[in-house]
Amino acid sequence: MMHGRGGGKATGQRSKGRPRAPSFISRAYQAGVTLIEVIVFIVVVNLAFVAVMQVYGQAIVNSVDPVIRVRAIELARATLDEVLARRFDENTPAGGIPACGSADGVACSGIVADSAYDDVGDFDGYIDNSTTAFPIVVSVVEAGDDLGLSVNMARKITVTVSMPDGHRVSLAAYKVNY
């Protein structure tokens, strides 16, 4: 039997198992994260989140562009079809035969815009603002030489539609005096 303090242990003896470390060392073994580590984590996650949101936002903006472009092309095509359905010239007879300016026909009047819109030349300088987001402008020029004909035997019709983003879509076609 041992006498003395220490609950039955002899003075100077160590207890079995792991030795007890001084209090300033035991803090190093504690689990958890420091405040700086938490702040760094939050900053990194926020930077990643901002980058992902920017890419997502740009994708949303760009997904509308094709819809706007298709709408502009549809308007340009419809207007071009409307112009092409008209006679070549004011003096072109019904059915187009004999063609104005030919040996058997009357002289062509040229590109003279009037409010009747019954021939291709009437649409030169035409502006349609009925769809305010997509203004339409039509120009008509003598362009027979583009096709190897005399200048006044063909007309080039150009329809330009402006889009809300400032870009333009232009479609062109030739109407030939046959």
PDB file of C-alpha atoms in Angstrom:
ATOM      1  CA  MET A   1       0.000   0.000   0.000  1.00  0.00           C
ATOM      2  CA  MET A   2       1.058   3.452  -0.785  1.00  0.00           C
ATOM      3  CA  HIS A   3       0.560   6.397   1.323  1.00  0.00           C
ATOM      4  CA  GLY A   4       0.281  10.023   0.432  1.00  0.00           C
ATOM      5  CA  ARG A   5      -1.672  12.195  -1.830  1.00  0.00           C
ATOM      6  CA  GLY A   6      -2.731  11.460  -5.323  1.00  0.00           C
ATOM      7  CA  GLY A   7      -5.496   8.981  -4.814  1.00  0.00           C
ATOM      8  CA  GLY A   8      -3.473   5.985  -4.013  1.00  0.00           C
ATOM      9  CA  LYS A   9      -0.627   6.648  -6.416  1.00  0.00           C
ATOM     10  CA  ALA A  10       2.827   7.141  -5.328  1.00  0.00           C
ATOM     11  CA  THR A  11       4.188  10.613  -5.796  1.00  0.00           C
ATOM     12  CA  GLY A  12       6.191  11.040  -8.954  1.00  0.00           C
ATOM     13  CA  GLN A  13       4.538   8.152 -10.822  1.00  0.00           C
ATOM     14  CA  ARG A  14       2.862   8.741 -14.158  1.00  0.00           C
ATOM     15  CA  SER A  15      -0.615   7.567 -14.915  1.00  0.00           C
ATOM     16  CA  LYS A  16      -1.127   4.941 -17.565  1.00  0.00           C
ATOM     17  CA  GLY A  17      -2.104   5.992 -21.106  1.00  0.00           C
ATOM     18  CA  ARG A  18      -1.457   9.256 -22.865  1.00  0.00           C
ATOM     19  CA  PRO A  19       0.494  11.830 -20.959  1.00  0.00           C
ATOM     20  CA  ARG A  20      -1.268  15.062 -20.253  1.00  0.00           C
ATOM     21  CA  ALA A  21       0.118  17.987 -22.290  1.00  0.00           C
ATOM     22  CA  PRO A  22       0.357  21.499 -20.999  1.00  0.00           C
ATOM     23  CA  SER A  23      -2.723  23.626 -21.722  1.00  0.00           C
ATOM     24  CA  PHE A  24      -1.054  25.799 -24.394  1.00  0.00           C
ATOM     25  CA  ILE A  25      -0.245  22.673 -26.465  1.00  0.00           C
ATOM     26  CA  SER A  26      -3.672  21.073 -26.147  1.00  0.00           C
ATOM     27  CA  ARG A  27      -5.285  23.950 -28.042  1.00  0.00           C
ATOM     28  CA  ALA A  28      -3.387  22.945 -31.184  1.00  0.00           C
ATOM     29  CA  TYR A  29      -5.162  19.599 -31.231  1.00  0.00           C
ATOM     30  CA  GLN A  30      -8.655  21.094 -31.237  1.00  0.00           C
ATOM     31  CA  ALA A  31     -10.770  20.448 -34.365  1.00  0.00           C
ATOM     32  CA  GLY A  32     -12.502  23.219 -36.404  1.00  0.00           C
ATOM     33  CA  VAL A  33     -11.713  26.096 -38.727  1.00  0.00           C
ATOM     34  CA  THR A  34     -10.473  29.552 -38.057  1.00  0.00           C
ATOM     35  CA  LEU A  35     -12.330  32.739 -38.884  1.00  0.00           C
ATOM     36  CA  ILE A  36      -9.850  33.519 -41.672  1.00  0.00           C
ATOM     37  CA  GLU A  37     -10.491  30.132 -43.292  1.00  0.00           C
ATOM     38  CA  VAL A  38     -14.244  30.791 -43.217  1.00  0.00           C
ATOM     39  CA  ILE A  39     -13.792  34.237 -44.796  1.00  0.00           C
ATOM     40  CA  VAL A  40     -11.530  32.860 -47.547  1.00  0.00           C
ATOM     41  CA  PHE A  41     -14.076  30.113 -48.262  1.00  0.00           C
ATOM     42  CA  ILE A  42     -16.924  32.638 -48.542  1.00  0.00           C
ATOM     43  CA  VAL A  43     -14.901  34.869 -50.883  1.00  0.00           C
ATOM     44  CA  VAL A  44     -13.978  31.948 -53.176  1.00  0.00           C
ATOM     45  CA  VAL A  45     -17.565  30.663 -53.305  1.00  0.00           C
ATOM     46  CA  ASN A  46     -18.881  34.172 -54.050  1.00  0.00           C
ATOM     47  CA  LEU A  47     -16.378  34.664 -56.879  1.00  0.00           C
ATOM     48  CA  ALA A  48     -17.408  31.349 -58.424  1.00  0.00           C
ATOM     49  CA  PHE A  49     -21.100  32.247 -58.023  1.00  0.00           C
ATOM     50  CA  VAL A  50     -20.623  35.632 -59.705  1.00  0.00           C
ATOM     51  CA  ALA A  51     -18.786  34.025 -62.637  1.00  0.00           C
ATOM     52  CA  VAL A  52     -21.525  31.440 -63.132  1.00  0.00           C
ATOM     53  CA  MET A  53     -24.264  34.100 -62.951  1.00  0.00           C
ATOM     54  CA  GLN A  54     -22.487  36.260 -65.552  1.00  0.00           C
ATOM     55  CA  VAL A  55     -22.317  33.348 -67.973  1.00  0.00           C
ATOM     56  CA  TYR A  56     -25.953  32.493 -67.287  1.00  0.00           C
ATOM     57  CA  GLY A  57     -27.044  36.109 -67.761  1.00  0.00           C
ATOM     58  CA  GLN A  58     -25.192  36.376 -71.064  1.00  0.00           C
ATOM     59  CA  ALA A  59     -26.810  33.151 -72.254  1.00  0.00           C
ATOM     60  CA  ILE A  60     -30.256  34.560 -71.491  1.00  0.00           C
ATOM     61  CA  VAL A  61     -29.533  37.766 -73.395  1.00  0.00           C
ATOM     62  CA  ASN A  62     -28.156  35.897 -76.408  1.00  0.00           C
ATOM     63  CA  SER A  63     -31.055  33.467 -76.533  1.00  0.00           C
ATOM     64  CA  VAL A  64     -33.356  36.311 -77.602  1.00  0.00           C
ATOM     65  CA  ASP A  65     -31.136  37.431 -80.518  1.00  0.00           C
ATOM     66  CA  PRO A  66     -32.184  34.647 -82.933  1.00  0.00           C
ATOM     67  CA  VAL A  67     -35.864  35.359 -82.289  1.00  0.00           C
ATOM     68  CA  ILE A  68     -35.382  39.047 -83.101  1.00  0.00           C
ATOM     69  CA  ARG A  69     -33.334  38.245 -86.208  1.00  0.00           C
ATOM     70  CA  VAL A  70     -35.950  35.773 -87.483  1.00  0.00           C
ATOM     71  CA  ARG A  71     -38.699  38.371 -86.956  1.00  0.00           C
ATOM     72  CA  ALA A  72     -36.694  40.946 -88.939  1.00  0.00           C
ATOM     73  CA  ILE A  73     -36.079  38.479 -91.775  1.00  0.00           C
ATOM     74  CA  GLU A  74     -39.775  37.552 -91.872  1.00  0.00           C
ATOM     75  CA  LEU A  75     -40.749  41.235 -92.156  1.00  0.00           C
ATOM     76  CA  ALA A  76     -38.158  41.850 -94.875  1.00  0.00           C
ATOM     77  CA  ARG A  77     -39.273  38.786 -96.845  1.00  0.00           C
ATOM     78  CA  ALA A  78     -42.965  39.716 -96.609  1.00  0.00           C
ATOM     79  CA  THR A  79     -42.259  43.262 -97.800  1.00  0.00           C
ATOM     80  CA  LEU A  80     -40.023  42.033-100.619  1.00  0.00           C
ATOM     81  CA  ASP A  81     -42.734  39.598-101.738  1.00  0.00           C
ATOM     82  CA  GLU A  82     -45.287  42.417-101.706  1.00  0.00           C
ATOM     83  CA  VAL A  83     -43.069  44.608-103.912  1.00  0.00           C
ATOM     84  CA  LEU A  84     -42.204  41.781-106.318  1.00  0.00           C
ATOM     85  CA  ALA A  85     -45.911  41.040-106.847  1.00  0.00           C
ATOM     86  CA  ARG A  86     -46.324  44.466-108.509  1.00  0.00           C
ATOM     87  CA  ARG A  87     -45.774  45.349-112.163  1.00  0.00           C
ATOM     88  CA  PHE A  88     -42.309  46.243-113.394  1.00  0.00           C
ATOM     89  CA  ASP A  89     -43.219  49.783-114.442  1.00  0.00           C
ATOM     90  CA  GLU A  90     -46.164  52.175-114.480  1.00  0.00           C
ATOM     91  CA  ASN A  91     -46.461  51.606-118.245  1.00  0.00           C
ATOM     92  CA  THR A  92     -46.240  47.807-118.077  1.00  0.00           C
ATOM     93  CA  PRO A  93     -49.533  46.384-119.389  1.00  0.00           C
ATOM     94  CA  ALA A  94     -51.503  43.712-117.510  1.00  0.00           C
ATOM     95  CA  GLY A  95     -49.714  40.385-117.914  1.00  0.00           C
ATOM     96  CA  GLY A  96     -46.468  42.197-118.774  1.00  0.00           C
ATOM     97  CA  ILE A  97     -46.654  41.619-122.531  1.00  0.00           C
ATOM     98  CA  PRO A  98     -45.509  43.505-124.517  1.00  0.00           C
ATOM     99  CA  ALA A  99     -42.892  44.736-122.056  1.00  0.00           C
ATOM    100  CA  CYS A 100     -42.546  48.461-121.763  1.00  0.00           C
ATOM    101  CA  GLY A 101     -39.466  49.709-123.557  1.00  0.00           C
ATOM    102  CA  SER A 102     -39.644  46.841-126.105  1.00  0.00           C
ATOM    103  CA  ALA A 103     -40.176  47.358-129.856  1.00  0.00           C
ATOM    104  CA  ASP A 104     -43.894  46.570-129.522  1.00  0.00           C
ATOM    105  CA  GLY A 105     -44.513  48.308-126.169  1.00  0.00           C
ATOM    106  CA  VAL A 106     -44.687  51.835-124.863  1.00  0.00           C
ATOM    107  CA  ALA A 107     -41.696  53.520-123.260  1.00  0.00           C
ATOM    108  CA  CYS A 108     -41.019  52.761-119.592  1.00  0.00           C
ATOM    109  CA  SER A 109     -41.612  55.650-117.227  1.00  0.00           C
ATOM    110  CA  GLY A 110     -38.655  54.755-114.991  1.00  0.00           C
ATOM    111  CA  ILE A 111     -38.535  54.710-111.222  1.00  0.00           C
ATOM    112  CA  VAL A 112     -41.113  57.274-110.236  1.00  0.00           C
ATOM    113  CA  ALA A 113     -42.650  56.849-106.807  1.00  0.00           C
ATOM    114  CA  ASP A 114     -46.336  57.610-106.468  1.00  0.00           C
ATOM    115  CA  SER A 115     -48.947  56.759-103.868  1.00  0.00           C
ATOM    116  CA  ALA A 116     -50.682  54.077-105.961  1.00  0.00           C
ATOM    117  CA  TYR A 117     -48.042  51.432-105.156  1.00  0.00           C
ATOM    118  CA  ASP A 118     -49.045  49.540-108.295  1.00  0.00           C
ATOM    119  CA  ASP A 119     -45.537  49.069-109.701  1.00  0.00           C
ATOM    120  CA  VAL A 120     -42.062  48.342-108.353  1.00  0.00           C
ATOM    121  CA  GLY A 121     -40.836  51.923-108.812  1.00  0.00           C
ATOM    122  CA  ASP A 122     -43.533  53.250-106.472  1.00  0.00           C
ATOM    123  CA  PHE A 123     -41.775  51.593-103.533  1.00  0.00           C
ATOM    124  CA  ASP A 124     -38.510  53.517-103.948  1.00  0.00           C
ATOM    125  CA  GLY A 125     -37.993  55.374-100.662  1.00  0.00           C
ATOM    126  CA  TYR A 126     -40.896  53.571 -98.991  1.00  0.00           C
ATOM    127  CA  ILE A 127     -40.689  53.600 -95.185  1.00  0.00           C
ATOM    128  CA  ASP A 128     -42.922  51.481 -92.948  1.00  0.00           C
ATOM    129  CA  ASN A 129     -42.920  52.283 -89.237  1.00  0.00           C
ATOM    130  CA  SER A 130     -46.036  50.257 -88.395  1.00  0.00           C
ATOM    131  CA  THR A 131     -43.878  47.935 -86.279  1.00  0.00           C
ATOM    132  CA  THR A 132     -41.939  50.527 -84.305  1.00  0.00           C
ATOM    133  CA  ALA A 133     -39.245  48.093 -83.158  1.00  0.00           C
ATOM    134  CA  PHE A 134     -38.570  47.028 -86.768  1.00  0.00           C
ATOM    135  CA  PRO A 135     -38.690  49.995 -89.195  1.00  0.00           C
ATOM    136  CA  ILE A 136     -38.643  48.932 -92.853  1.00  0.00           C
ATOM    137  CA  VAL A 137     -37.022  50.885 -95.702  1.00  0.00           C
ATOM    138  CA  VAL A 138     -37.282  49.943 -99.395  1.00  0.00           C
ATOM    139  CA  SER A 139     -35.049  51.180-102.190  1.00  0.00           C
ATOM    140  CA  VAL A 140     -35.386  50.482-105.902  1.00  0.00           C
ATOM    141  CA  VAL A 141     -32.624  51.150-108.452  1.00  0.00           C
ATOM    142  CA  GLU A 142     -32.098  50.429-112.141  1.00  0.00           C
ATOM    143  CA  ALA A 143     -29.766  47.415-112.205  1.00  0.00           C
ATOM    144  CA  GLY A 144     -29.936  45.707-115.578  1.00  0.00           C
ATOM    145  CA  ASP A 145     -26.160  45.907-115.943  1.00  0.00           C
ATOM    146  CA  ASP A 146     -25.839  43.654-112.850  1.00  0.00           C
ATOM    147  CA  LEU A 147     -27.484  40.922-114.908  1.00  0.00           C
ATOM    148  CA  GLY A 148     -25.866  41.662-118.284  1.00  0.00           C
ATOM    149  CA  LEU A 149     -28.902  43.541-119.613  1.00  0.00           C
ATOM    150  CA  SER A 150     -29.392  47.160-120.536  1.00  0.00           C
ATOM    151  CA  VAL A 151     -29.606  49.284-117.397  1.00  0.00           C
ATOM    152  CA  ASN A 152     -33.364  49.956-117.518  1.00  0.00           C
ATOM    153  CA  MET A 153     -34.375  46.329-118.157  1.00  0.00           C
ATOM    154  CA  ALA A 154     -34.065  45.213-114.518  1.00  0.00           C
ATOM    155  CA  ARG A 155     -34.568  46.797-111.135  1.00  0.00           C
ATOM    156  CA  LYS A 156     -32.946  45.830-107.869  1.00  0.00           C
ATOM    157  CA  ILE A 157     -35.267  46.000-104.883  1.00  0.00           C
ATOM    158  CA  THR A 158     -33.569  46.161-101.483  1.00  0.00           C
ATOM    159  CA  VAL A 159     -35.568  45.857 -98.269  1.00  0.00           C
ATOM    160  CA  THR A 160     -33.768  46.807 -95.069  1.00  0.00           C
ATOM    161  CA  VAL A 161     -35.230  46.101 -91.631  1.00  0.00           C
ATOM    162  CA  SER A 162     -33.637  47.675 -88.567  1.00  0.00           C
ATOM    163  CA  MET A 163     -33.669  45.639 -85.360  1.00  0.00           C
ATOM    164  CA  PRO A 164     -33.986  46.956 -81.796  1.00  0.00           C
ATOM    165  CA  ASP A 165     -30.293  46.239 -81.097  1.00  0.00           C
ATOM    166  CA  GLY A 166     -29.212  48.536 -83.966  1.00  0.00           C
ATOM    167  CA  HIS A 167     -28.296  45.792 -86.448  1.00  0.00           C
ATOM    168  CA  ARG A 168     -29.948  45.613 -89.858  1.00  0.00           C
ATOM    169  CA  VAL A 169     -31.146  42.842 -92.109  1.00  0.00           C
ATOM    170  CA  SER A 170     -31.234  43.481 -95.860  1.00  0.00           C
ATOM    171  CA  LEU A 171     -32.792  41.321 -98.546  1.00  0.00           C
ATOM    172  CA  ALA A 172     -32.535  42.110-102.249  1.00  0.00           C
ATOM    173  CA  ALA A 173     -34.119  40.765-105.417  1.00  0.00           C
ATOM    174  CA  TYR A 174     -34.285  41.702-109.089  1.00  0.00           C
ATOM    175  CA  LYS A 175     -37.440  42.387-111.053  1.00  0.00           C
ATOM    176  CA  VAL A 176     -36.831  41.982-114.771  1.00  0.00           C
ATOM    177  CA  ASN A 177     -38.824  43.651-117.542  1.00  0.00           C
ATOM    178  CA  TYR A 178     -39.922  40.619-119.526  1.00  0.00           C
TER     179      TYR A 178
END
